């Protein structure tokens, strides 16, 4: 060292490996050196770009310089003295180069280099002490060795006590933050207490305690000591909150782990003590004892008992930690939980069953009679399996509730399975155990839930089964519903046959013809017709209204609906085959009456017909004179849908053309063919019906079937289509209140159709007076109840010429 310079030239240290120890030792030596003499700092500084660290005055920091570009900058600075400008360079490239002035921050620290430590990898560490801030006025050069013209601003101390208060607050926060970092130790707090003035305290706290580079650079940029302290205060507050949150999370995790470990050790000690006393078995032994005990307690078929013993033996060879263990154990639970030999006793009382059916259902004479016949056979011959019942009818006529009544009358458990939209056959037959999460199919799940092997299982919406690439559920149901096969039903998961012959299956459907043929062949079909208006009124008065009064908390004396008012509700607000919509309207009336009472009003108990609009709004349906008195080119047909029967309008328009026929209204292939058949028939027999051949050769016909958004198909509209065409071509109206149904051939023969009951009920419900039916359906009409056909004139036709005579008259 020279006498003028107490620090001397930078000392070279070559590190073989102990880099950190040498840095720490060098830092201690630097701190022991005397203070720097007051010298005029240079106006031109070689600037060393820092990648991520922010320098501060008074801070001892190692500067790492990679061999090449960075080492060259530092050596140039040392060649012109021991001082170098340290400046954060956010825009520095990954390769360590700075190309533009804007890549640098504008405030840095002039530092003095005291140690040069050469590393084994060729790079160099320079141990520096920050002296004072500088501000870059402009860059003289940026590339290769950056050189900047700088100025040295002084700290600004505002007047007042706020700066002192902020300094104390920063000191307090710094002490708390340092307390969360054991590496700082007590020496940090002691050093912080001895730092003065306040600006140096802010720099000291920011350098050691703040993490965010942008915040630290902001502190370095601030000359106003009050503002600098404020920034440090905010940064330390955020840091303290983060550290306290981390400590709290760590404490919670530690407590939870400690509690779990404590519980584990206690349980292990208890388990070992009990084992030594002979009071407890291993979990594997417990499982084997459990399943073997079930074999002794319950009765199982020989095949199932042998399977359980084999699987229990296999369970003993599998470690409990293995995933295979839980799979085998789950399989054993299913094997031993299923009611293989558990049956509920039938308590069949025919008189009681008849009372139950009459209590819950109005009408449905044929369905009730068939159910009582079934129960009678079961009572005389309990082992009789019989056919699978299938209730077919429109929504809201009581199909599902009939199945519930059967279960109640027999004293059996009831399980319901909705088949609507089901597309995966595994829902019926289960998955093989090789699949993850495999389970038995819904059939065995319901039997396990029922706890007996002879429950009543309702297969709801069997006509809405789906089918796709995953399989065909209807095919899987064949084995379930076939009495010749279901005594050996094989679920893929169980892999042991289960006897389903004791289960009573009851299916429900809206449309008979949408049930797959093989399934339909295995069931006994019981068709439930829609209700007449008189029946709906009686059902509403006897069942629906009392139920809604109870559900809405009303007293019977607070609301009364006369028969006449109920008829208006049926006619004006609901047009359906069942009574589901009617019950909704009654519920709406009861809700509004409940609201009136809640508002402490005192309305009259009886709801008169003229007050219906106050409760239900304007009537949704009125007598449609267009439908009942069709104009030229319009005929009324009768249709059978999944919602019951309906009256279908058929419109025909004619205009100049080339003899083409167009049909609209979302028609299926069969109905489209009917339009072409009728056109060909009338063109071939035009003379018989007083038509000109040019009418077909020079006119186009357009047939439309409202409503256009509802799909329609089937051959039964043939004679109605032909009547609409003749009405248009001859400009002659059909008789009022007349509807017809029947398939027509190219020779004019009228063929029989299906759904007679629903079509006749729809005609009567909508005010039709005369119905034309094929002669082949006369036997179907004879089976109808007299009340269904009362007030209707039914005429039978076998050829279209008879239709012309009855529809148009003389």
mmCIF file of N, CA, C and O in Angstrom, residues 322-412:
data_model
loop_
_atom_site.group_PDB
_atom_site.id
_atom_site.type_symbol
_atom_site.label_atom_id
_atom_site.label_comp_id
_atom_site.label_asym_id
_atom_site.label_seq_id
_atom_site.Cartn_x
_atom_site.Cartn_y
_atom_site.Cartn_z
ATOM 1 N N UNK A 322 -50.938 -53.149 -2.560
ATOM 2 C CA UNK A 322 -51.085 -53.311 -4.010
ATOM 3 C C UNK A 322 -52.466 -52.861 -4.470
ATOM 4 O O UNK A 322 -53.475 -53.121 -3.782
ATOM 5 N N UNK A 323 -52.585 -52.175 -5.635
ATOM 6 C CA UNK A 323 -53.915 -51.804 -6.162
ATOM 7 C C UNK A 323 -54.801 -53.019 -6.423
ATOM 8 O O UNK A 323 -56.021 -52.923 -6.345
ATOM 9 N N UNK A 324 -54.194 -54.160 -6.708
ATOM 10 C CA UNK A 324 -54.978 -55.365 -6.972
ATOM 11 C C UNK A 324 -55.749 -55.801 -5.735
ATOM 12 O O UNK A 324 -56.829 -56.385 -5.842
ATOM 13 N N UNK A 325 -55.239 -55.483 -4.557
ATOM 14 C CA UNK A 325 -55.895 -55.879 -3.315
ATOM 15 C C UNK A 325 -57.286 -55.261 -3.212
ATOM 16 O O UNK A 325 -58.264 -55.938 -2.884
ATOM 17 N N UNK A 326 -57.370 -53.939 -3.467
ATOM 18 C CA UNK A 326 -58.673 -53.262 -3.372
ATOM 19 C C UNK A 326 -59.637 -53.768 -4.436
ATOM 20 O O UNK A 326 -60.857 -53.823 -4.202
ATOM 21 N N UNK A 327 -59.123 -54.148 -5.627
ATOM 22 C CA UNK A 327 -59.997 -54.671 -6.689
ATOM 23 C C UNK A 327 -60.613 -55.994 -6.254
ATOM 24 O O UNK A 327 -61.830 -56.220 -6.378
ATOM 25 N N UNK A 328 -59.793 -56.900 -5.721
ATOM 26 C CA UNK A 328 -60.307 -58.203 -5.282
ATOM 27 C C UNK A 328 -61.257 -58.033 -4.107
ATOM 28 O O UNK A 328 -62.301 -58.703 -4.030
ATOM 29 N N UNK A 329 -60.911 -57.134 -3.188
ATOM 30 C CA UNK A 329 -61.788 -56.926 -2.035
ATOM 31 C C UNK A 329 -63.149 -56.363 -2.458
ATOM 32 O O UNK A 329 -64.193 -56.773 -1.939
ATOM 33 N N UNK A 330 -63.140 -55.425 -3.390
ATOM 34 C CA UNK A 330 -64.395 -54.869 -3.892
ATOM 35 C C UNK A 330 -65.244 -55.958 -4.563
ATOM 36 O O UNK A 330 -66.468 -56.009 -4.384
ATOM 37 N N UNK A 331 -64.598 -56.831 -5.315
ATOM 38 C CA UNK A 331 -65.317 -57.938 -5.969
ATOM 39 C C UNK A 331 -65.935 -58.871 -4.922
ATOM 40 O O UNK A 331 -67.085 -59.312 -5.054
ATOM 41 N N UNK A 332 -65.191 -59.152 -3.849
ATOM 42 C CA UNK A 332 -65.728 -60.011 -2.791
ATOM 43 C C UNK A 332 -66.915 -59.363 -2.088
ATOM 44 O O UNK A 332 -67.876 -60.048 -1.693
ATOM 45 N N UNK A 333 -66.864 -58.039 -1.910
ATOM 46 C CA UNK A 333 -68.001 -57.347 -1.294
ATOM 47 C C UNK A 333 -69.250 -57.510 -2.139
ATOM 48 O O UNK A 333 -70.346 -57.762 -1.616
ATOM 49 N N UNK A 334 -69.102 -57.360 -3.466
ATOM 50 C CA UNK A 334 -70.261 -57.539 -4.332
ATOM 51 C C UNK A 334 -70.760 -58.988 -4.293
ATOM 52 O O UNK A 334 -71.972 -59.237 -4.258
ATOM 53 N N UNK A 335 -69.840 -59.942 -4.325
ATOM 54 C CA UNK A 335 -70.245 -61.349 -4.301
ATOM 55 C C UNK A 335 -71.038 -61.689 -3.046
ATOM 56 O O UNK A 335 -72.047 -62.416 -3.100
ATOM 57 N N UNK A 336 -70.597 -61.160 -1.910
ATOM 58 C CA UNK A 336 -71.252 -61.531 -0.649
ATOM 59 C C UNK A 336 -72.425 -60.628 -0.297
ATOM 60 O O UNK A 336 -73.227 -60.985 0.573
ATOM 61 N N UNK A 337 -72.523 -59.454 -0.929
ATOM 62 C CA UNK A 337 -73.632 -58.544 -0.621
ATOM 63 C C UNK A 337 -74.878 -58.828 -1.439
ATOM 64 O O UNK A 337 -75.989 -58.463 -1.020
ATOM 65 N N UNK A 338 -74.735 -59.413 -2.607
ATOM 66 C CA UNK A 338 -75.908 -59.668 -3.450
ATOM 67 C C UNK A 338 -76.842 -60.684 -2.780
ATOM 68 O O UNK A 338 -76.376 -61.685 -2.218
ATOM 69 N N UNK A 339 -78.156 -60.448 -2.851
ATOM 70 C CA UNK A 339 -79.118 -61.371 -2.232
ATOM 71 C C UNK A 339 -79.364 -62.603 -3.119
ATOM 72 O O UNK A 339 -80.413 -62.743 -3.739
ATOM 73 N N UNK A 340 -78.374 -63.502 -3.166
ATOM 74 C CA UNK A 340 -78.488 -64.659 -4.059
ATOM 75 C C UNK A 340 -79.688 -65.541 -3.690
ATOM 76 O O UNK A 340 -80.386 -66.045 -4.570
ATOM 77 N N UNK A 341 -79.897 -65.731 -2.401
ATOM 78 C CA UNK A 341 -80.963 -66.649 -1.957
ATOM 79 C C UNK A 341 -81.962 -65.959 -1.034
ATOM 80 O O UNK A 341 -82.672 -66.639 -0.268
ATOM 81 N N UNK A 342 -82.004 -64.616 -1.080
ATOM 82 C CA UNK A 342 -82.918 -63.865 -0.210
ATOM 83 C C UNK A 342 -84.100 -63.382 -1.039
ATOM 84 O O UNK A 342 -83.926 -62.643 -2.012
ATOM 85 N N UNK A 343 -85.308 -63.826 -0.666
ATOM 86 C CA UNK A 343 -86.521 -63.417 -1.387
ATOM 87 C C UNK A 343 -87.517 -62.849 -0.397
ATOM 88 O O UNK A 343 -87.648 -63.345 0.731
ATOM 89 N N UNK A 344 -88.209 -61.807 -0.810
ATOM 90 C CA UNK A 344 -89.289 -61.270 0.027
ATOM 91 C C UNK A 344 -90.554 -62.090 -0.214
ATOM 92 O O UNK A 344 -90.811 -62.554 -1.328
ATOM 93 N N UNK A 345 -91.330 -62.272 0.838
ATOM 94 C CA UNK A 345 -92.553 -63.067 0.741
ATOM 95 C C UNK A 345 -93.658 -62.245 0.092
ATOM 96 O O UNK A 345 -93.922 -61.107 0.493
ATOM 97 N N UNK A 346 -94.293 -62.834 -0.915
ATOM 98 C CA UNK A 346 -95.418 -62.156 -1.563
ATOM 99 C C UNK A 346 -96.641 -62.215 -0.658
ATOM 100 O O UNK A 346 -97.034 -63.290 -0.177
ATOM 101 N N UNK A 347 -97.229 -61.054 -0.421
ATOM 102 C CA UNK A 347 -98.467 -60.973 0.365
ATOM 103 C C UNK A 347 -99.576 -60.514 -0.585
ATOM 104 O O UNK A 347 -99.984 -59.351 -0.572
ATOM 105 N N UNK A 348 -100.014 -61.446 -1.408
ATOM 106 C CA UNK A 348 -100.962 -61.084 -2.458
ATOM 107 C C UNK A 348 -102.388 -61.198 -1.917
ATOM 108 O O UNK A 348 -102.835 -62.272 -1.500
ATOM 109 N N UNK A 349 -103.075 -60.073 -1.888
ATOM 110 C CA UNK A 349 -104.484 -60.011 -1.504
ATOM 111 C C UNK A 349 -105.214 -59.338 -2.664
ATOM 112 O O UNK A 349 -105.062 -58.135 -2.895
ATOM 113 N N UNK A 350 -105.984 -60.139 -3.401
ATOM 114 C CA UNK A 350 -106.617 -59.626 -4.621
ATOM 115 C C UNK A 350 -107.541 -58.463 -4.311
ATOM 116 O O UNK A 350 -107.549 -57.442 -5.024
ATOM 117 N N UNK A 351 -108.329 -58.584 -3.241
ATOM 118 C CA UNK A 351 -109.255 -57.495 -2.897
ATOM 119 C C UNK A 351 -108.492 -56.217 -2.533
ATOM 120 O O UNK A 351 -108.879 -55.120 -2.949
ATOM 121 N N UNK A 352 -107.423 -56.388 -1.768
ATOM 122 C CA UNK A 352 -106.620 -55.211 -1.396
ATOM 123 C C UNK A 352 -105.965 -54.588 -2.629
ATOM 124 O O UNK A 352 -105.916 -53.358 -2.769
ATOM 125 N N UNK A 353 -105.473 -55.442 -3.519
ATOM 126 C CA UNK A 353 -104.862 -54.936 -4.738
ATOM 127 C C UNK A 353 -105.862 -54.159 -5.573
ATOM 128 O O UNK A 353 -105.549 -53.104 -6.142
ATOM 129 N N UNK A 354 -107.084 -54.663 -5.653
ATOM 130 C CA UNK A 354 -108.100 -53.968 -6.441
ATOM 131 C C UNK A 354 -108.434 -52.616 -5.826
ATOM 132 O O UNK A 354 -108.613 -51.619 -6.533
ATOM 133 N N UNK A 355 -108.473 -52.568 -4.488
ATOM 134 C CA UNK A 355 -108.744 -51.296 -3.826
ATOM 135 C C UNK A 355 -107.596 -50.301 -4.071
ATOM 136 O O UNK A 355 -107.836 -49.105 -4.268
ATOM 137 N N UNK A 356 -106.356 -50.803 -4.045
ATOM 138 C CA UNK A 356 -105.208 -49.929 -4.306
ATOM 139 C C UNK A 356 -105.277 -49.344 -5.716
ATOM 140 O O UNK A 356 -105.039 -48.151 -5.928
ATOM 141 N N UNK A 357 -105.604 -50.199 -6.691
ATOM 142 C CA UNK A 357 -105.671 -49.724 -8.069
ATOM 143 C C UNK A 357 -106.793 -48.702 -8.235
ATOM 144 O O UNK A 357 -106.642 -47.706 -8.948
ATOM 145 N N UNK A 358 -107.933 -48.951 -7.597
ATOM 146 C CA UNK A 358 -109.054 -48.018 -7.701
ATOM 147 C C UNK A 358 -108.771 -46.726 -6.937
ATOM 148 O O UNK A 358 -109.242 -45.659 -7.319
ATOM 149 N N UNK A 359 -107.977 -46.852 -5.872
ATOM 150 C CA UNK A 359 -107.675 -45.659 -5.065
ATOM 151 C C UNK A 359 -106.801 -44.669 -5.830
ATOM 152 O O UNK A 359 -107.002 -43.458 -5.751
ATOM 153 N N UNK A 360 -105.847 -45.200 -6.563
ATOM 154 C CA UNK A 360 -104.845 -44.335 -7.187
ATOM 155 C C UNK A 360 -105.072 -44.078 -8.665
ATOM 156 O O UNK A 360 -104.393 -43.239 -9.244
ATOM 157 N N UNK A 361 -105.998 -44.816 -9.313
ATOM 158 C CA UNK A 361 -106.162 -44.676 -10.758
ATOM 159 C C UNK A 361 -107.639 -44.691 -11.117
ATOM 160 O O UNK A 361 -108.409 -45.507 -10.611
ATOM 161 N N UNK A 362 -107.994 -43.774 -11.984
ATOM 162 C CA UNK A 362 -109.373 -43.692 -12.469
ATOM 163 C C UNK A 362 -109.424 -44.291 -13.878
ATOM 164 O O UNK A 362 -108.563 -44.043 -14.711
ATOM 165 N N UNK A 363 -110.453 -45.079 -14.149
ATOM 166 C CA UNK A 363 -110.565 -45.696 -15.468
ATOM 167 C C UNK A 363 -109.573 -46.822 -15.633
ATOM 168 O O UNK A 363 -109.361 -47.631 -14.719
ATOM 169 N N UNK A 364 -108.960 -46.928 -16.819
ATOM 170 C CA UNK A 364 -107.951 -47.947 -17.125
ATOM 171 C C UNK A 364 -108.456 -49.345 -16.781
ATOM 172 O O UNK A 364 -107.757 -50.168 -16.191
ATOM 173 N N UNK A 365 -109.692 -49.623 -17.170
ATOM 174 C CA UNK A 365 -110.329 -50.884 -16.801
ATOM 175 C C UNK A 365 -109.558 -52.097 -17.299
ATOM 176 O O UNK A 365 -109.324 -53.061 -16.561
ATOM 177 N N UNK A 366 -109.138 -52.055 -18.562
ATOM 178 C CA UNK A 366 -108.441 -53.199 -19.148
ATOM 179 C C UNK A 366 -107.107 -53.451 -18.452
ATOM 180 O O UNK A 366 -106.747 -54.595 -18.157
ATOM 181 N N UNK A 367 -106.344 -52.374 -18.182
ATOM 182 C CA UNK A 367 -105.048 -52.530 -17.529
ATOM 183 C C UNK A 367 -105.211 -53.081 -16.113
ATOM 184 O O UNK A 367 -104.467 -53.980 -15.686
ATOM 185 N N UNK A 368 -106.198 -52.588 -15.370
ATOM 186 C CA UNK A 368 -106.421 -53.080 -14.015
ATOM 187 C C UNK A 368 -106.819 -54.560 -14.030
ATOM 188 O O UNK A 368 -106.347 -55.350 -13.203
ATOM 189 N N UNK A 369 -107.660 -54.919 -14.972
ATOM 190 C CA UNK A 369 -108.101 -56.316 -15.053
ATOM 191 C C UNK A 369 -106.921 -57.246 -15.345
ATOM 192 O O UNK A 369 -106.794 -58.314 -14.756
ATOM 193 N N UNK A 370 -106.028 -56.799 -16.252
ATOM 194 C CA UNK A 370 -104.873 -57.646 -16.589
ATOM 195 C C UNK A 370 -103.924 -57.764 -15.408
ATOM 196 O O UNK A 370 -103.347 -58.843 -15.160
ATOM 197 N N UNK A 371 -103.762 -56.696 -14.613
ATOM 198 C CA UNK A 371 -102.896 -56.757 -13.434
ATOM 199 C C UNK A 371 -103.478 -57.713 -12.399
ATOM 200 O O UNK A 371 -102.758 -58.521 -11.793
ATOM 201 N N UNK A 372 -104.787 -57.655 -12.183
ATOM 202 C CA UNK A 372 -105.417 -58.553 -11.214
ATOM 203 C C UNK A 372 -105.311 -60.005 -11.671
ATOM 204 O O UNK A 372 -105.114 -60.906 -10.851
ATOM 205 N N UNK A 373 -105.421 -60.257 -12.993
ATOM 206 C CA UNK A 373 -105.230 -61.613 -13.503
ATOM 207 C C UNK A 373 -103.817 -62.102 -13.197
ATOM 208 O O UNK A 373 -103.610 -63.255 -12.787
ATOM 209 N N UNK A 374 -102.853 -61.242 -13.417
ATOM 210 C CA UNK A 374 -101.464 -61.605 -13.160
ATOM 211 C C UNK A 374 -101.266 -61.941 -11.682
ATOM 212 O O UNK A 374 -100.629 -62.949 -11.336
ATOM 213 N N UNK A 375 -101.810 -61.090 -10.783
ATOM 214 C CA UNK A 375 -101.658 -61.339 -9.357
ATOM 215 C C UNK A 375 -102.379 -62.611 -8.933
ATOM 216 O O UNK A 375 -101.908 -63.355 -8.062
ATOM 217 N N UNK A 376 -103.538 -62.883 -9.553
ATOM 218 C CA UNK A 376 -104.278 -64.104 -9.236
ATOM 219 C C UNK A 376 -103.482 -65.352 -9.573
ATOM 220 O O UNK A 376 -103.449 -66.326 -8.797
ATOM 221 N N UNK A 377 -102.828 -65.348 -10.721
ATOM 222 C CA UNK A 377 -102.000 -66.506 -11.104
ATOM 223 C C UNK A 377 -100.832 -66.653 -10.140
ATOM 224 O O UNK A 377 -100.479 -67.776 -9.734
ATOM 225 N N UNK A 378 -100.193 -65.547 -9.756
ATOM 226 C CA UNK A 378 -99.075 -65.615 -8.821
ATOM 227 C C UNK A 378 -99.504 -66.158 -7.451
ATOM 228 O O UNK A 378 -98.751 -66.843 -6.776
ATOM 229 N N UNK A 379 -100.723 -65.853 -7.040
ATOM 230 C CA UNK A 379 -101.197 -66.328 -5.741
ATOM 231 C C UNK A 379 -101.458 -67.832 -5.766
ATOM 232 O O UNK A 379 -101.120 -68.559 -4.824
ATOM 233 N N UNK A 380 -102.071 -68.318 -6.858
ATOM 234 C CA UNK A 380 -102.375 -69.750 -6.960
ATOM 235 C C UNK A 380 -101.105 -70.554 -7.219
ATOM 236 O O UNK A 380 -100.909 -71.632 -6.659
ATOM 237 N N UNK A 381 -100.214 -70.011 -8.067
ATOM 238 C CA UNK A 381 -98.976 -70.728 -8.428
ATOM 239 C C UNK A 381 -97.787 -69.772 -8.270
ATOM 240 O O UNK A 381 -97.379 -69.112 -9.216
ATOM 241 N N UNK A 382 -97.223 -69.686 -7.056
ATOM 242 C CA UNK A 382 -96.172 -68.695 -6.791
ATOM 243 C C UNK A 382 -94.950 -68.836 -7.686
ATOM 244 O O UNK A 382 -94.275 -67.847 -7.959
ATOM 245 N N UNK A 383 -94.639 -70.056 -8.126
ATOM 246 C CA UNK A 383 -93.442 -70.236 -8.948
ATOM 247 C C UNK A 383 -93.651 -69.819 -10.398
ATOM 248 O O UNK A 383 -92.701 -69.832 -11.200
ATOM 249 N N UNK A 384 -94.857 -69.406 -10.750
ATOM 250 C CA UNK A 384 -95.145 -68.993 -12.124
ATOM 251 C C UNK A 384 -94.417 -67.676 -12.439
ATOM 252 O O UNK A 384 -94.471 -66.722 -11.670
ATOM 253 N N UNK A 385 -93.699 -67.671 -13.552
ATOM 254 C CA UNK A 385 -92.974 -66.462 -13.931
ATOM 255 C C UNK A 385 -93.837 -65.532 -14.763
ATOM 256 O O UNK A 385 -93.888 -64.334 -14.533
ATOM 257 N N UNK A 386 -94.529 -66.072 -15.736
ATOM 258 C CA UNK A 386 -95.399 -65.232 -16.553
ATOM 259 C C UNK A 386 -94.653 -64.328 -17.475
ATOM 260 O O UNK A 386 -93.427 -64.349 -17.574
ATOM 261 N N UNK A 387 -95.404 -63.504 -18.189
ATOM 262 C CA UNK A 387 -94.798 -62.599 -19.168
ATOM 263 C C UNK A 387 -94.366 -61.299 -18.500
ATOM 264 O O UNK A 387 -94.772 -60.976 -17.385
ATOM 265 N N UNK A 388 -93.518 -60.571 -19.210
ATOM 266 C CA UNK A 388 -93.114 -59.234 -18.768
ATOM 267 C C UNK A 388 -94.158 -58.246 -19.254
ATOM 268 O O UNK A 388 -94.491 -58.206 -20.441
ATOM 269 N N UNK A 389 -94.708 -57.454 -18.336
ATOM 270 C CA UNK A 389 -95.749 -56.498 -18.701
ATOM 271 C C UNK A 389 -95.111 -55.232 -19.274
ATOM 272 O O UNK A 389 -94.061 -54.786 -18.817
ATOM 273 N N UNK A 390 -95.773 -54.665 -20.268
ATOM 274 C CA UNK A 390 -95.322 -53.408 -20.856
ATOM 275 C C UNK A 390 -96.529 -52.502 -21.037
ATOM 276 O O UNK A 390 -97.437 -52.794 -21.814
ATOM 277 N N UNK A 391 -96.547 -51.393 -20.301
ATOM 278 C CA UNK A 391 -97.627 -50.421 -20.410
ATOM 279 C C UNK A 391 -97.246 -49.404 -21.485
ATOM 280 O O UNK A 391 -96.205 -48.747 -21.388
ATOM 281 N N UNK A 392 -98.104 -49.300 -22.493
ATOM 282 C CA UNK A 392 -97.853 -48.378 -23.599
ATOM 283 C C UNK A 392 -98.969 -47.353 -23.626
ATOM 284 O O UNK A 392 -100.157 -47.710 -23.615
ATOM 285 N N UNK A 393 -98.603 -46.084 -23.677
ATOM 286 C CA UNK A 393 -99.604 -45.033 -23.739
ATOM 287 C C UNK A 393 -98.954 -43.669 -23.726
ATOM 288 O O UNK A 393 -97.752 -43.530 -23.484
ATOM 289 N N UNK A 394 -99.724 -42.642 -23.963
ATOM 290 C CA UNK A 394 -99.183 -41.280 -23.979
ATOM 291 C C UNK A 394 -98.747 -40.838 -22.589
ATOM 292 O O UNK A 394 -99.115 -41.469 -21.584
ATOM 293 N N UNK A 395 -97.969 -39.771 -22.504
ATOM 294 C CA UNK A 395 -97.502 -39.296 -21.191
ATOM 295 C C UNK A 395 -98.670 -38.870 -20.306
ATOM 296 O O UNK A 395 -99.670 -38.322 -20.774
ATOM 297 N N UNK A 396 -98.514 -39.131 -19.021
ATOM 298 C CA UNK A 396 -99.471 -38.626 -18.051
ATOM 299 C C UNK A 396 -100.708 -39.473 -17.845
ATOM 300 O O UNK A 396 -101.659 -39.001 -17.228
ATOM 301 N N UNK A 397 -100.730 -40.734 -18.336
ATOM 302 C CA UNK A 397 -101.917 -41.567 -18.142
ATOM 303 C C UNK A 397 -101.751 -42.540 -16.976
ATOM 304 O O UNK A 397 -102.674 -43.291 -16.666
ATOM 305 N N UNK A 398 -100.572 -42.583 -16.333
ATOM 306 C CA UNK A 398 -100.414 -43.395 -15.133
ATOM 307 C C UNK A 398 -99.658 -44.687 -15.316
ATOM 308 O O UNK A 398 -99.891 -45.636 -14.562
ATOM 309 N N UNK A 399 -98.726 -44.750 -16.263
ATOM 310 C CA UNK A 399 -98.009 -46.002 -16.516
ATOM 311 C C UNK A 399 -97.085 -46.356 -15.351
ATOM 312 O O UNK A 399 -97.126 -47.475 -14.833
ATOM 313 N N UNK A 400 -96.259 -45.411 -14.945
ATOM 314 C CA UNK A 400 -95.307 -45.684 -13.864
ATOM 315 C C UNK A 400 -96.020 -45.906 -12.542
ATOM 316 O O UNK A 400 -95.635 -46.775 -11.752
ATOM 317 N N UNK A 401 -97.070 -45.158 -12.271
ATOM 318 C CA UNK A 401 -97.784 -45.327 -11.008
ATOM 319 C C UNK A 401 -98.496 -46.676 -10.939
ATOM 320 O O UNK A 401 -98.673 -47.239 -9.861
ATOM 321 N N UNK A 402 -98.876 -47.229 -12.094
ATOM 322 C CA UNK A 402 -99.453 -48.584 -12.095
ATOM 323 C C UNK A 402 -98.413 -49.602 -11.649
ATOM 324 O O UNK A 402 -98.726 -50.535 -10.891
ATOM 325 N N UNK A 403 -97.190 -49.454 -12.130
ATOM 326 C CA UNK A 403 -96.128 -50.372 -11.712
ATOM 327 C C UNK A 403 -95.880 -50.253 -10.207
ATOM 328 O O UNK A 403 -95.655 -51.262 -9.519
ATOM 329 N N UNK A 404 -95.937 -49.029 -9.673
ATOM 330 C CA UNK A 404 -95.757 -48.846 -8.228
ATOM 331 C C UNK A 404 -96.896 -49.516 -7.453
ATOM 332 O O UNK A 404 -96.676 -50.093 -6.381
ATOM 333 N N UNK A 405 -98.093 -49.446 -8.005
ATOM 334 C CA UNK A 405 -99.226 -50.082 -7.349
ATOM 335 C C UNK A 405 -99.066 -51.602 -7.329
ATOM 336 O O UNK A 405 -99.442 -52.262 -6.355
ATOM 337 N N UNK A 406 -98.482 -52.164 -8.380
ATOM 338 C CA UNK A 406 -98.241 -53.608 -8.410
ATOM 339 C C UNK A 406 -97.282 -53.999 -7.293
ATOM 340 O O UNK A 406 -97.501 -54.980 -6.564
ATOM 341 N N UNK A 407 -96.175 -53.257 -7.147
ATOM 342 C CA UNK A 407 -95.199 -53.569 -6.104
ATOM 343 C C UNK A 407 -95.829 -53.463 -4.715
ATOM 344 O O UNK A 407 -95.603 -54.317 -3.849
ATOM 345 N N UNK A 408 -96.627 -52.428 -4.501
ATOM 346 C CA UNK A 408 -97.258 -52.258 -3.188
ATOM 347 C C UNK A 408 -98.242 -53.373 -2.898
ATOM 348 O O UNK A 408 -98.319 -53.885 -1.780
ATOM 349 N N UNK A 409 -99.010 -53.783 -3.903
ATOM 350 C CA UNK A 409 -100.013 -54.826 -3.695
ATOM 351 C C UNK A 409 -99.373 -56.188 -3.441
ATOM 352 O O UNK A 409 -99.972 -57.042 -2.790
ATOM 353 N N UNK A 410 -98.134 -56.412 -3.937
ATOM 354 C CA UNK A 410 -97.452 -57.689 -3.733
ATOM 355 C C UNK A 410 -96.524 -57.658 -2.522
ATOM 356 O O UNK A 410 -95.989 -58.700 -2.120
ATOM 357 N N UNK A 411 -96.317 -56.487 -1.936
ATOM 358 C CA UNK A 411 -95.417 -56.386 -0.801
ATOM 359 C C UNK A 411 -93.958 -56.517 -1.188
ATOM 360 O O UNK A 411 -93.133 -56.964 -0.387
ATOM 361 N N UNK A 412 -93.616 -56.134 -2.396
ATOM 362 C CA UNK A 412 -92.233 -56.247 -2.875
ATOM 363 C C UNK A 412 -91.560 -54.884 -2.908
ATOM 364 O O UNK A 412 -92.223 -53.846 -2.983
#
